[in-house]
Coordinates of C-alpha atoms in Angstrom, one line a residue:
M30 CA 0.0 0.0 0.0
N31 CA 1.2 3.5 -0.8
H32 CA 0.9 5.0 2.6
L33 CA 1.3 8.6 1.5
A34 CA -1.3 8.3 -1.2
S35 CA -3.7 6.6 1.1
G36 CA -3.3 9.3 3.8
Y37 CA -1.5 7.0 6.3
G38 CA 2.2 6.9 7.3
P39 CA 4.6 9.8 8.0
R40 CA 3.6 13.4 7.1
P41 CA 5.9 16.1 5.6
I42 CA 7.2 18.4 8.3
P43 CA 5.3 21.7 8.0
Q44 CA 7.2 25.0 7.8
R45 CA 7.2 27.1 10.9
V46 CA 4.4 29.7 10.9
P47 CA 5.1 33.1 12.5
L48 CA 3.2 33.9 15.7
T49 CA 1.3 36.7 13.9
G50 CA 0.2 34.2 11.2
I51 CA -1.1 31.8 13.9
A52 CA -3.1 34.6 15.5
M53 CA -4.5 35.5 12.1
L54 CA -5.5 31.9 11.5
L55 CA -7.2 31.6 14.9
A56 CA -9.1 34.9 14.3
A57 CA -10.3 33.6 10.9
L58 CA -11.5 30.3 12.4
V59 CA -13.4 32.2 15.2
L60 CA -15.0 34.5 12.6
S61 CA -15.8 31.5 10.5
G62 CA -17.5 29.9 13.5
C63 CA -19.4 33.0 14.1
D64 CA -20.7 33.1 10.6
S65 CA -21.6 29.4 11.0
L66 CA -23.6 30.2 14.1
R67 CA -25.3 33.2 12.4
D68 CA -26.3 30.8 9.6
R69 CA -28.3 28.7 12.1
A70 CA -31.8 29.9 12.4
S71 CA -33.6 29.6 15.8
I72 CA -37.2 28.9 16.6
L73 CA -38.8 29.3 20.0
Y74 CA -42.3 27.7 20.1
H75 CA -44.8 28.8 22.8
I76 CA -47.5 26.2 23.5
G77 CA -50.2 27.7 25.7
I78 CA -53.4 26.4 27.2
T79 CA -55.5 29.0 29.1
D80 CA -58.7 27.0 29.8
P81 CA -58.9 23.3 29.0
A82 CA -62.7 23.7 28.5
D83 CA -61.9 25.7 25.3
N84 CA -60.4 22.5 23.8
R85 CA -57.9 24.8 22.1
V86 CA -54.1 25.3 22.1
E87 CA -52.4 28.6 21.4
I88 CA -49.2 28.5 19.3
R89 CA -46.7 31.3 19.1
M90 CA -43.5 31.2 17.3
E91 CA -40.4 33.5 17.4
I92 CA -38.2 32.9 14.4
D93 CA -34.7 34.5 14.5
D94 CA -31.6 34.7 12.4
L95 CA -33.1 33.7 9.1
P96 CA -30.5 33.4 6.3
A97 CA -29.8 36.8 4.8
G98 CA -30.1 35.6 1.2
A99 CA -33.2 33.6 1.6
D100 CA -36.1 34.7 -0.7
S101 CA -38.8 32.7 1.0
L102 CA -39.6 30.5 4.0
H103 CA -41.5 27.3 3.5
L104 CA -43.6 26.1 6.5
H105 CA -45.5 22.8 6.8
M106 CA -47.3 20.6 9.4
A107 CA -46.8 16.9 9.6
E108 CA -49.2 14.9 7.4
R109 CA -48.4 11.5 9.0
Y110 CA -48.0 12.2 12.7
A111 CA -50.5 9.3 13.3
Y112 CA -51.8 6.3 11.4
V113 CA -54.9 8.3 10.5
T114 CA -54.8 12.1 10.1
P115 CA -57.3 14.8 9.2
P116 CA -57.6 16.1 5.6
E117 CA -56.1 19.3 6.9
P118 CA -54.7 20.7 10.2
L119 CA -57.4 21.9 12.6
I120 CA -56.2 25.5 12.7
A121 CA -58.8 27.9 14.0
G122 CA -58.9 31.0 11.8
E123 CA -55.9 32.5 10.0
I124 CA -52.2 32.1 10.7
Q125 CA -50.8 35.6 11.5
V126 CA -47.3 36.5 10.6
R127 CA -45.4 39.7 11.4
N128 CA -41.9 40.8 10.9
G129 CA -39.5 42.2 13.5
A130 CA -41.0 45.7 13.0
G131 CA -44.5 44.4 13.7
E132 CA -45.7 44.7 10.1
E133 CA -48.1 42.0 9.0
L134 CA -46.9 39.7 6.2
E135 CA -48.9 37.5 3.8
L136 CA -48.6 33.8 4.2
L137 CA -49.5 31.8 1.0
R138 CA -51.1 28.4 1.4
I139 CA -49.7 25.8 -1.1
T140 CA -51.4 22.6 0.0
P141 CA -53.6 21.8 3.0
Y142 CA -50.5 21.1 5.0
S143 CA -47.9 23.6 3.6
W144 CA -47.4 27.4 3.2
V145 CA -44.8 29.7 1.8
L146 CA -43.8 33.2 3.0
P147 CA -41.9 35.6 0.7
L148 CA -39.2 37.1 3.0
H149 CA -37.9 40.3 1.3
G150 CA -34.9 40.3 3.5
E151 CA -36.7 39.6 6.8
R152 CA -34.5 38.1 9.5
K153 CA -37.0 37.9 12.3
L154 CA -40.6 36.7 12.3
W155 CA -43.5 36.4 14.8
V156 CA -46.1 33.7 14.0
R157 CA -49.3 33.0 15.9
Y158 CA -52.3 30.7 15.4
D159 CA -54.6 28.4 17.4
V160 CA -55.3 24.7 17.0
E161 CA -58.6 23.1 18.0
L162 CA -58.4 19.7 19.6
H163 CA -61.4 17.8 18.4
H164 CA -59.4 15.3 16.3
R165 CA -60.9 12.3 18.2
Q166 CA -64.4 13.2 17.0
L167 CA -63.5 13.3 13.3
P168 CA -64.9 10.7 10.9
G169 CA -62.3 8.1 10.1
I170 CA -60.5 8.7 13.4
A171 CA -63.4 8.2 15.9
G172 CA -63.4 4.6 17.0
L173 CA -60.3 3.7 15.0
D174 CA -57.3 5.9 15.8
E175 CA -58.4 8.0 18.7
Y176 CA -55.7 6.9 21.2
E177 CA -52.8 8.7 19.5
Q178 CA -54.7 11.9 18.7
P179 CA -54.3 15.0 20.8
C180 CA -57.0 15.8 23.4
L181 CA -57.8 18.0 26.4
T182 CA -60.0 17.2 29.4
E183 CA -60.6 19.0 32.7
E184 CA -57.9 16.8 34.3
F185 CA -55.2 16.1 31.7
G186 CA -54.3 16.3 28.1
L187 CA -52.2 14.6 25.4
L188 CA -50.4 16.9 22.9
S189 CA -49.0 15.8 19.6
A190 CA -46.2 18.0 18.2
G191 CA -47.1 16.9 14.7
A192 CA -50.7 18.1 15.0
L193 CA -49.7 21.4 16.5
L194 CA -46.5 22.8 15.2
L195 CA -45.5 24.6 11.9
I196 CA -42.1 23.3 10.9
P197 CA -39.7 25.1 8.5
G198 CA -38.9 23.0 5.5
S199 CA -36.4 25.3 3.7
L200 CA -33.8 26.1 6.3
P201 CA -30.6 24.1 6.1
R202 CA -30.0 24.3 9.8
V203 CA -32.4 25.3 12.6
E204 CA -32.2 25.2 16.4
S205 CA -35.6 24.7 18.1
R206 CA -36.9 25.1 21.6
V207 CA -40.4 24.6 22.9
R208 CA -41.8 26.5 25.9
F209 CA -45.1 25.5 27.6
S210 CA -47.6 27.6 29.5
L211 CA -50.2 25.4 31.2
P212 CA -53.0 25.8 33.7
Q213 CA -51.8 26.3 37.3
S214 CA -50.5 23.1 39.0
W215 CA -50.7 21.1 35.8
A216 CA -47.7 18.7 35.5
L217 CA -45.7 18.4 32.2
Y218 CA -44.1 15.2 30.8
C219 CA -42.0 15.9 27.8
P220 CA -39.5 13.5 26.1
W221 CA -37.0 16.2 25.2
P222 CA -34.0 17.5 27.1
S223 CA -34.8 20.5 29.4
S224 CA -33.4 23.9 28.4
G225 CA -35.1 26.0 31.1
E226 CA -38.2 26.2 33.2
N227 CA -41.0 24.5 31.2
E228 CA -38.7 24.8 28.2
Y229 CA -37.3 21.9 26.2
A230 CA -34.9 21.4 23.3
P231 CA -35.8 18.6 20.9
K232 CA -32.8 16.5 19.9
S233 CA -33.7 17.0 16.2
I234 CA -36.3 18.7 14.0
E235 CA -37.8 15.2 13.4
C236 CA -39.1 15.1 16.9
L237 CA -41.5 18.0 16.0
Y238 CA -43.2 15.8 13.4
D239 CA -44.7 13.2 15.8
D240 CA -43.6 13.3 19.5
L241 CA -46.1 13.3 22.2
I242 CA -46.3 15.3 25.5
G243 CA -48.4 14.5 28.5
I244 CA -49.9 17.3 30.6
G245 CA -52.0 17.4 33.7
A246 CA -53.0 14.5 36.0
W247 CA -50.9 11.7 34.6
D248 CA -49.5 9.3 37.2
A249 CA -45.8 9.2 36.3
Y250 CA -42.5 8.0 37.5
T251 CA -39.0 8.1 36.0
T252 CA -36.3 5.4 36.0
N253 CA -32.9 5.0 34.4
R254 CA -32.6 2.0 32.0
G255 CA -29.1 1.5 30.5
G256 CA -28.4 5.3 30.3
C257 CA -31.9 6.1 29.1
E258 CA -34.1 8.3 31.3
L259 CA -37.4 6.5 30.9
T260 CA -40.6 8.2 32.1
I261 CA -43.7 6.0 32.4
A262 CA -47.0 8.0 32.7
L263 CA -50.5 6.6 33.1
A264 CA -53.6 8.6 32.2
P265 CA -56.4 8.8 34.8
G266 CA -58.8 5.9 35.0
Q267 CA -56.3 3.0 34.6
D268 CA -57.1 -0.4 35.9
Q269 CA -54.8 -2.1 38.3
S270 CA -53.7 -4.4 35.5
A271 CA -51.9 -1.4 33.8
Y272 CA -49.9 -0.8 37.0
E273 CA -49.0 -4.5 37.1
L274 CA -47.6 -4.1 33.6
V275 CA -45.1 -1.4 34.5
S276 CA -42.5 -3.9 35.9
F277 CA -42.7 -5.8 32.6
V278 CA -42.1 -2.5 30.7
E279 CA -38.7 -2.1 32.5
A280 CA -37.7 -5.7 31.7
I281 CA -38.7 -5.3 28.0
V282 CA -36.7 -2.1 27.7
D283 CA -33.6 -3.6 29.3
E284 CA -33.8 -6.6 27.0
E285 CA -34.2 -4.6 23.8
L286 CA -31.5 -2.1 24.7
A287 CA -29.1 -5.0 25.1
L288 CA -30.3 -6.2 21.6
F289 CA -29.8 -2.8 20.0
D290 CA -26.3 -2.3 21.3
H291 CA -27.2 1.4 20.7
L292 CA -28.9 4.0 22.9
P293 CA -31.8 5.3 20.8
A294 CA -32.5 8.3 23.1
E295 CA -31.2 9.8 26.3
K296 CA -34.9 10.5 27.3
Y297 CA -37.9 8.6 26.5
L298 CA -41.6 9.0 27.4
L299 CA -44.0 6.0 27.5
L300 CA -47.7 6.9 27.9
F301 CA -50.6 4.7 28.8
N302 CA -53.7 6.4 27.4
T303 CA -57.1 6.2 29.0
P304 CA -58.4 2.6 28.8
N305 CA -60.4 1.8 25.8
E306 CA -63.4 -0.6 25.9
T307 CA -61.7 -3.1 23.6
L308 CA -58.7 -1.5 21.7
L309 CA -55.2 -2.8 22.1
A310 CA -52.9 -0.6 20.1
G311 CA -49.6 1.3 20.3
S312 CA -47.6 3.8 18.2
A313 CA -44.0 4.7 18.6
K314 CA -42.8 8.2 17.9
S315 CA -39.3 9.8 17.8
S316 CA -38.8 9.9 21.5
S317 CA -42.2 8.8 22.9
L318 CA -44.6 5.9 22.7
I319 CA -48.4 5.8 23.3
L320 CA -50.3 2.7 24.3
S321 CA -54.0 2.0 24.4
L322 CA -55.0 -0.9 26.6
P323 CA -58.4 -2.5 26.9
S324 CA -60.2 -2.3 30.2
A325 CA -60.1 -5.2 32.7
A326 CA -63.8 -5.8 31.9
A327 CA -62.8 -6.5 28.2
G328 CA -60.2 -9.0 29.2
F329 CA -56.5 -8.5 30.2
S330 CA -53.8 -10.3 28.3
L331 CA -50.4 -9.8 29.8
A332 CA -48.8 -11.6 26.9
G333 CA -50.6 -9.4 24.3
M334 CA -49.8 -6.2 26.1
S335 CA -46.2 -7.1 26.6
R336 CA -45.8 -8.0 23.0
L337 CA -47.3 -4.7 22.0
I338 CA -44.9 -2.8 24.2
A339 CA -41.9 -4.8 22.8
H340 CA -43.0 -4.1 19.3
E341 CA -43.4 -0.4 19.7
F342 CA -40.2 0.2 21.7
H343 CA -38.3 -1.8 19.2
H344 CA -39.2 0.9 16.7
T345 CA -37.1 3.4 18.6
W346 CA -34.0 1.6 17.3
V347 CA -34.6 2.4 13.6
A348 CA -36.3 5.7 14.4
S349 CA -33.1 7.0 16.1
L350 CA -30.9 6.1 13.1
Y351 CA -32.7 6.5 9.8
V352 CA -36.1 7.0 8.2
P353 CA -37.1 3.6 6.7
P354 CA -38.4 3.8 3.1
A355 CA -41.7 2.3 2.1
E356 CA -40.0 -0.5 0.3
L357 CA -38.6 -1.7 3.7
R358 CA -41.9 -1.4 5.6
F359 CA -42.1 -5.2 5.8
F360 CA -38.7 -5.1 7.6
N361 CA -39.6 -2.2 9.9
E362 CA -42.9 -3.7 10.9
G363 CA -42.7 -7.5 10.2
F364 CA -39.2 -8.0 11.6
T365 CA -40.1 -5.8 14.5
D366 CA -43.2 -8.0 15.2
Y367 CA -41.0 -11.1 15.1
Y368 CA -38.8 -9.6 17.8
A369 CA -41.9 -8.6 19.9
Y370 CA -42.6 -12.3 20.2
Q371 CA -38.9 -13.2 20.7
V372 CA -38.3 -10.7 23.4
C373 CA -41.4 -11.9 25.3
A374 CA -40.3 -15.5 24.9
R375 CA -36.8 -14.7 26.2
L376 CA -38.3 -13.0 29.3
G377 CA -40.6 -16.0 29.9
I378 CA -43.7 -13.9 29.3
I379 CA -44.8 -16.4 26.6
S380 CA -43.8 -20.0 26.3
G381 CA -42.1 -21.7 23.3
E382 CA -45.5 -23.3 22.6
K383 CA -47.2 -19.9 22.4
L384 CA -44.4 -18.7 20.1
A385 CA -45.0 -21.7 17.8
A386 CA -48.8 -21.1 17.9
A387 CA -48.3 -17.5 16.9
L388 CA -46.1 -18.5 14.0
G389 CA -48.8 -20.9 12.8
E390 CA -51.4 -18.1 13.0
K391 CA -49.3 -15.9 10.8
M392 CA -49.0 -18.7 8.3
N393 CA -52.7 -19.1 8.2
C394 CA -53.2 -15.4 7.5
T395 CA -50.7 -15.2 4.7
L396 CA -51.6 -18.5 3.0
R397 CA -55.4 -17.7 3.1
Q398 CA -55.3 -14.1 2.1
Y399 CA -52.4 -12.8 0.3
N400 CA -52.3 -15.2 -2.6
R401 CA -55.6 -13.4 -3.5
S402 CA -54.1 -9.9 -3.2
Q403 CA -51.2 -10.5 -5.7
L404 CA -49.0 -8.0 -3.9
S405 CA -45.3 -8.4 -3.1
L406 CA -43.9 -7.4 0.2
I407 CA -42.4 -4.3 -1.4
E408 CA -45.7 -3.3 -3.0
A409 CA -47.7 -3.9 0.2
G410 CA -45.5 -1.3 1.9
G411 CA -46.5 1.5 -0.4
E412 CA -49.5 3.8 -0.2
C413 CA -51.9 0.8 -0.2
Y414 CA -50.6 0.0 3.2
F415 CA -52.7 2.8 4.6
T416 CA -55.9 1.9 2.6
D417 CA -55.8 -1.8 1.9
K418 CA -56.3 -4.2 4.8
Y419 CA -54.6 -7.1 2.9
A420 CA -51.5 -5.0 2.2
Y421 CA -51.4 -3.9 5.9
E422 CA -51.6 -7.5 7.1
L423 CA -49.1 -8.8 4.5
V424 CA -46.5 -6.3 5.7
Y425 CA -46.8 -7.6 9.3
R426 CA -47.5 -11.3 8.8
G427 CA -45.3 -11.8 5.7
G428 CA -42.5 -9.8 7.2
L429 CA -42.6 -11.8 10.4
L430 CA -42.4 -15.1 8.5
L431 CA -39.5 -13.8 6.5
A432 CA -37.7 -12.8 9.7
A433 CA -38.2 -16.3 11.1
L434 CA -36.9 -18.0 8.0
L435 CA -33.8 -15.8 7.9
D436 CA -33.1 -16.4 11.6
L437 CA -33.3 -20.2 11.0
D438 CA -30.9 -19.9 8.0
I439 CA -28.3 -17.9 10.0
R440 CA -28.5 -20.2 13.0
A441 CA -28.1 -23.3 10.8
L442 CA -24.6 -22.1 9.8
G443 CA -23.4 -23.1 13.2
T444 CA -21.3 -19.9 13.7
G445 CA -23.1 -18.9 16.9
R446 CA -24.8 -16.0 15.1
S447 CA -28.5 -15.3 14.7
L448 CA -30.8 -12.7 13.4
D449 CA -29.8 -10.5 16.4
D450 CA -26.3 -10.1 14.8
F451 CA -27.8 -9.4 11.4
M452 CA -30.1 -6.7 12.8
R453 CA -27.2 -5.0 14.6
D454 CA -25.1 -5.0 11.4
F455 CA -27.9 -3.6 9.3
N456 CA -29.3 -1.0 11.6
N457 CA -26.1 0.2 13.2
D458 CA -24.2 0.5 9.9
P459 CA -22.2 3.8 10.1
R460 CA -23.8 4.8 6.9
R461 CA -27.2 5.1 8.7
R462 CA -25.8 7.6 11.1
A463 CA -24.5 9.7 8.2
G464 CA -28.1 10.2 7.1
G465 CA -28.5 7.5 4.5
S466 CA -31.7 5.5 4.5
P467 CA -31.1 1.8 3.4
R468 CA -32.8 0.2 0.5
V469 CA -33.9 -3.4 -0.2
T470 CA -30.7 -3.9 -2.1
D471 CA -28.7 -3.1 1.1
L472 CA -30.7 -5.7 3.0
L473 CA -30.1 -8.4 0.3
A474 CA -26.4 -7.5 0.2
L475 CA -26.2 -8.3 3.9
V476 CA -28.1 -11.5 3.4
E477 CA -25.5 -12.5 0.8
Q478 CA -22.7 -11.6 3.2
Y479 CA -24.3 -13.7 5.9
L480 CA -25.4 -16.6 3.7
D481 CA -24.5 -16.8 0.0
P482 CA -25.6 -15.3 -3.4
Q483 CA -28.2 -18.1 -4.0
A484 CA -29.8 -17.4 -0.7
A485 CA -29.9 -13.7 -1.4
A486 CA -31.6 -14.4 -4.7
R487 CA -34.2 -16.5 -3.0
Y488 CA -35.0 -13.8 -0.4
G489 CA -35.1 -11.3 -3.2
A490 CA -37.8 -13.2 -4.9
L491 CA -39.8 -13.6 -1.7
I492 CA -39.6 -9.8 -1.3
S493 CA -40.2 -8.6 -4.8
E494 CA -42.6 -11.1 -6.4
P495 CA -46.3 -11.6 -5.5
W496 CA -46.5 -13.3 -2.2
A497 CA -46.8 -17.0 -2.7
L498 CA -44.8 -18.5 0.2
D499 CA -45.6 -22.1 1.1
P500 CA -45.0 -22.1 4.8
V501 CA -45.2 -25.9 5.1
A502 CA -42.5 -26.4 2.5
E503 CA -40.2 -23.5 3.4
F504 CA -40.2 -24.2 7.2
G505 CA -40.0 -27.9 6.6
R506 CA -36.8 -27.5 4.6
R507 CA -35.3 -25.8 7.7
G508 CA -36.2 -28.6 10.1
V509 CA -39.4 -27.0 11.5
I510 CA -42.3 -29.4 11.2
V511 CA -45.5 -27.6 10.1
S512 CA -48.8 -29.5 9.5
S513 CA -52.1 -28.1 8.4
H514 CA -55.6 -29.4 8.4
S515 CA -59.2 -28.1 8.0
N516 CA -61.2 -27.7 11.2
G517 CA -64.4 -27.5 9.2
V518 CA -66.6 -24.4 8.6
A519 CA -65.3 -21.4 10.5
R520 CA -67.9 -20.7 13.2
D521 CA -66.2 -17.7 14.8
M522 CA -66.6 -14.6 12.5
R523 CA -63.8 -12.8 14.3
V524 CA -65.6 -9.4 14.3
R525 CA -66.7 -6.9 16.8
M526 CA -70.2 -5.6 16.3
R527 CA -72.7 -3.4 17.9
G528 CA -76.4 -2.9 16.9
G529 CA -75.8 -5.1 13.9
I530 CA -73.0 -3.0 12.5
L531 CA -69.5 -4.4 12.2
E532 CA -67.2 -2.1 14.2
A533 CA -64.1 -4.2 13.5
V534 CA -63.3 -7.1 11.1
A535 CA -60.2 -9.2 11.4
P536 CA -58.8 -9.3 7.8
C537 CA -57.6 -12.8 8.2
G538 CA -60.8 -14.0 10.0
P539 CA -63.6 -15.8 8.3
A540 CA -65.8 -12.6 7.9
G541 CA -62.8 -10.7 6.5
R542 CA -62.0 -13.5 4.0
V543 CA -65.5 -13.4 2.5
G544 CA -65.3 -9.7 1.9
L545 CA -67.0 -8.1 4.9
R546 CA -65.7 -4.7 6.0
R547 CA -65.8 -2.4 9.0
G548 CA -69.0 -0.4 8.9
D549 CA -71.0 -3.1 7.1
R550 CA -74.5 -4.1 8.3
V551 CA -75.3 -7.7 7.3
L552 CA -78.9 -8.0 6.3
K553 CA -79.2 -11.7 5.3
V554 CA -77.0 -14.8 5.6
N555 CA -78.0 -17.5 3.1
G556 CA -81.5 -16.0 3.1
L557 CA -81.8 -15.8 6.9
E558 CA -82.4 -12.4 8.2
S559 CA -80.0 -10.9 10.7
K560 CA -81.6 -7.9 12.4
D561 CA -79.2 -7.8 15.4
D562 CA -75.9 -9.2 16.6
N563 CA -77.4 -12.4 18.0
Q564 CA -79.3 -13.2 14.8
L565 CA -76.2 -12.6 12.7
R566 CA -74.1 -14.9 14.8
G567 CA -76.8 -17.5 14.9
A568 CA -77.2 -17.5 11.1
W569 CA -73.4 -17.7 10.6
W570 CA -73.3 -20.6 13.0
Q571 CA -75.7 -22.6 10.8
L572 CA -73.4 -22.5 7.8
G573 CA -72.8 -25.8 6.1
D574 CA -71.0 -26.9 3.0
G575 CA -71.4 -25.0 -0.3
T576 CA -71.6 -21.3 -1.2
L577 CA -72.1 -18.4 1.2
Q578 CA -74.6 -15.7 0.1
L579 CA -74.6 -12.4 2.0
Q580 CA -76.8 -9.4 1.6
V581 CA -75.0 -6.3 3.1
E582 CA -75.8 -2.7 3.6
R583 CA -72.6 -0.7 2.8
A584 CA -72.3 3.0 2.6
G585 CA -76.1 3.4 2.1
E586 CA -76.3 0.8 -0.7
V587 CA -77.2 -2.9 -0.6
V588 CA -74.5 -5.2 -2.0
H589 CA -74.4 -8.9 -2.5
L590 CA -71.4 -11.1 -1.6
A591 CA -70.9 -14.7 -2.7
A592 CA -67.9 -16.8 -1.6
P593 CA -67.1 -20.4 -0.6
R594 CA -68.0 -21.0 3.0
P595 CA -64.9 -20.2 5.0
E596 CA -63.0 -23.1 6.5
E597 CA -60.9 -22.8 9.7
I598 CA -57.4 -23.8 8.6
I599 CA -55.2 -24.8 11.6
F600 CA -51.4 -24.7 11.3
E601 CA -49.5 -26.5 13.9
V602 CA -45.8 -25.7 14.3
S603 CA -43.2 -27.7 16.2
G604 CA -39.4 -28.1 16.2
L605 CA -38.6 -24.4 16.8
P606 CA -35.1 -23.9 18.0
W607 CA -36.2 -20.9 20.2
P608 CA -36.2 -19.8 22.9
E609 CA -34.3 -22.6 24.5
D610 CA -31.1 -21.6 22.7
E611 CA -31.2 -18.1 24.2

């Protein structure tokens, strides 16, 4: 190796620089640093709540040190701060903008979520607007995605930065701080580092797109887990079961931090929302996590809740390093779900038998549904993920099965490595820290590095071609015994209904497989009327062999569905090498 050409080895001895030259160099560096600091714009957000009964948040912004040569300032609000978002931000009235001299400026709206402001040399701006917090009552959100939407009550509130804050999109560098003004005696739980009294400095601008803040009467405590300051806050009205879950939260966080070999955040906020009648859901943000747990009356599943927490906290690993592209959504969701089961098994929360049963359930979903959808894993992660229930389920179920297969293949090499090592090599790659999001090609390149080119080609086909995985054959080749058999006509519809209307339909369940959707009202089943919940379940229970004929009221119209009577396919999985090897 040519050491000099490569930058290694001895260096030429520099000529001595006169003292005055050194002083001049230092002065130039200092001035250069000052210019650099001047190029960094700063934003101080004021989030104020005067009276919770108004159900409104006041937003004030002080923007300083705008670049001298900038012609315009682009501002936008997050369109995807939650799984479901309104068609436009819930801004009350107009957004008012004034310059440093107090003169009003015109803000031009470009899209429902974006604006542009001609600057004309302005360096300082004042912005003010109000946001109404009735997100949870909006069609499409009510009953579906309420738990991660902002809200205010007389006792407490949940604030979403993405639903509240205008974010500059045209500034190369910006320093942001957020100051809160709350009703007297209201507590504040924020996932960002403190920069003053009731003032916080988000670690990055990305935190403003989705992070959550708890205010008011949350029951909270803080603990240190592996260098991470973890605050766990429970909204009023929690069952005792939620408090019993807290100790498992700590164990899950410890286990996953050890898996990551990376500290995703120095501060993290985990919020338990007000119990929902039946909803078990969670959503991870940049430095926070919101959970919705069913009430004790609806049934408490420690395993299900622990798996949800493990899944959502696992997301903090990727979120702290890069923004996963849509083509890797199966990796970000499906592989994450695989680890949710793995972590719970390693902690003894679920048994090996439960893990095997869960794998069989995923096989059932993918084999019965996704051959019909003709989507690949890559395609399922696109925009259809948000609108097509089959695409959504394929991302999770297909991705999980792919993770299990890859884990088996890596373990079979006998090198002592597993998918744990693969995940660390992929996610912690220094290129991710430099701001580069990976692609499917990067994932397959690492598969080739761990296995061989032929294996990478096989996984490439599983990812990019319409989903057609035969779980019995694929897992059988890896020494996992999988058997399947029909359990007859599926009697359990796997729906939640009220007043004859389907409030929730499991896509992989019998009702979902024959085409029923959320919001449908089933009028007849094979000619039998179903005027209420009991009649519908009774008519379904009488299904025999042959064709199923349904008359359904959907969006004000009557539609007819015909499908083979759904069978209950049971997959049984045995021979898993986990978790005993852990």
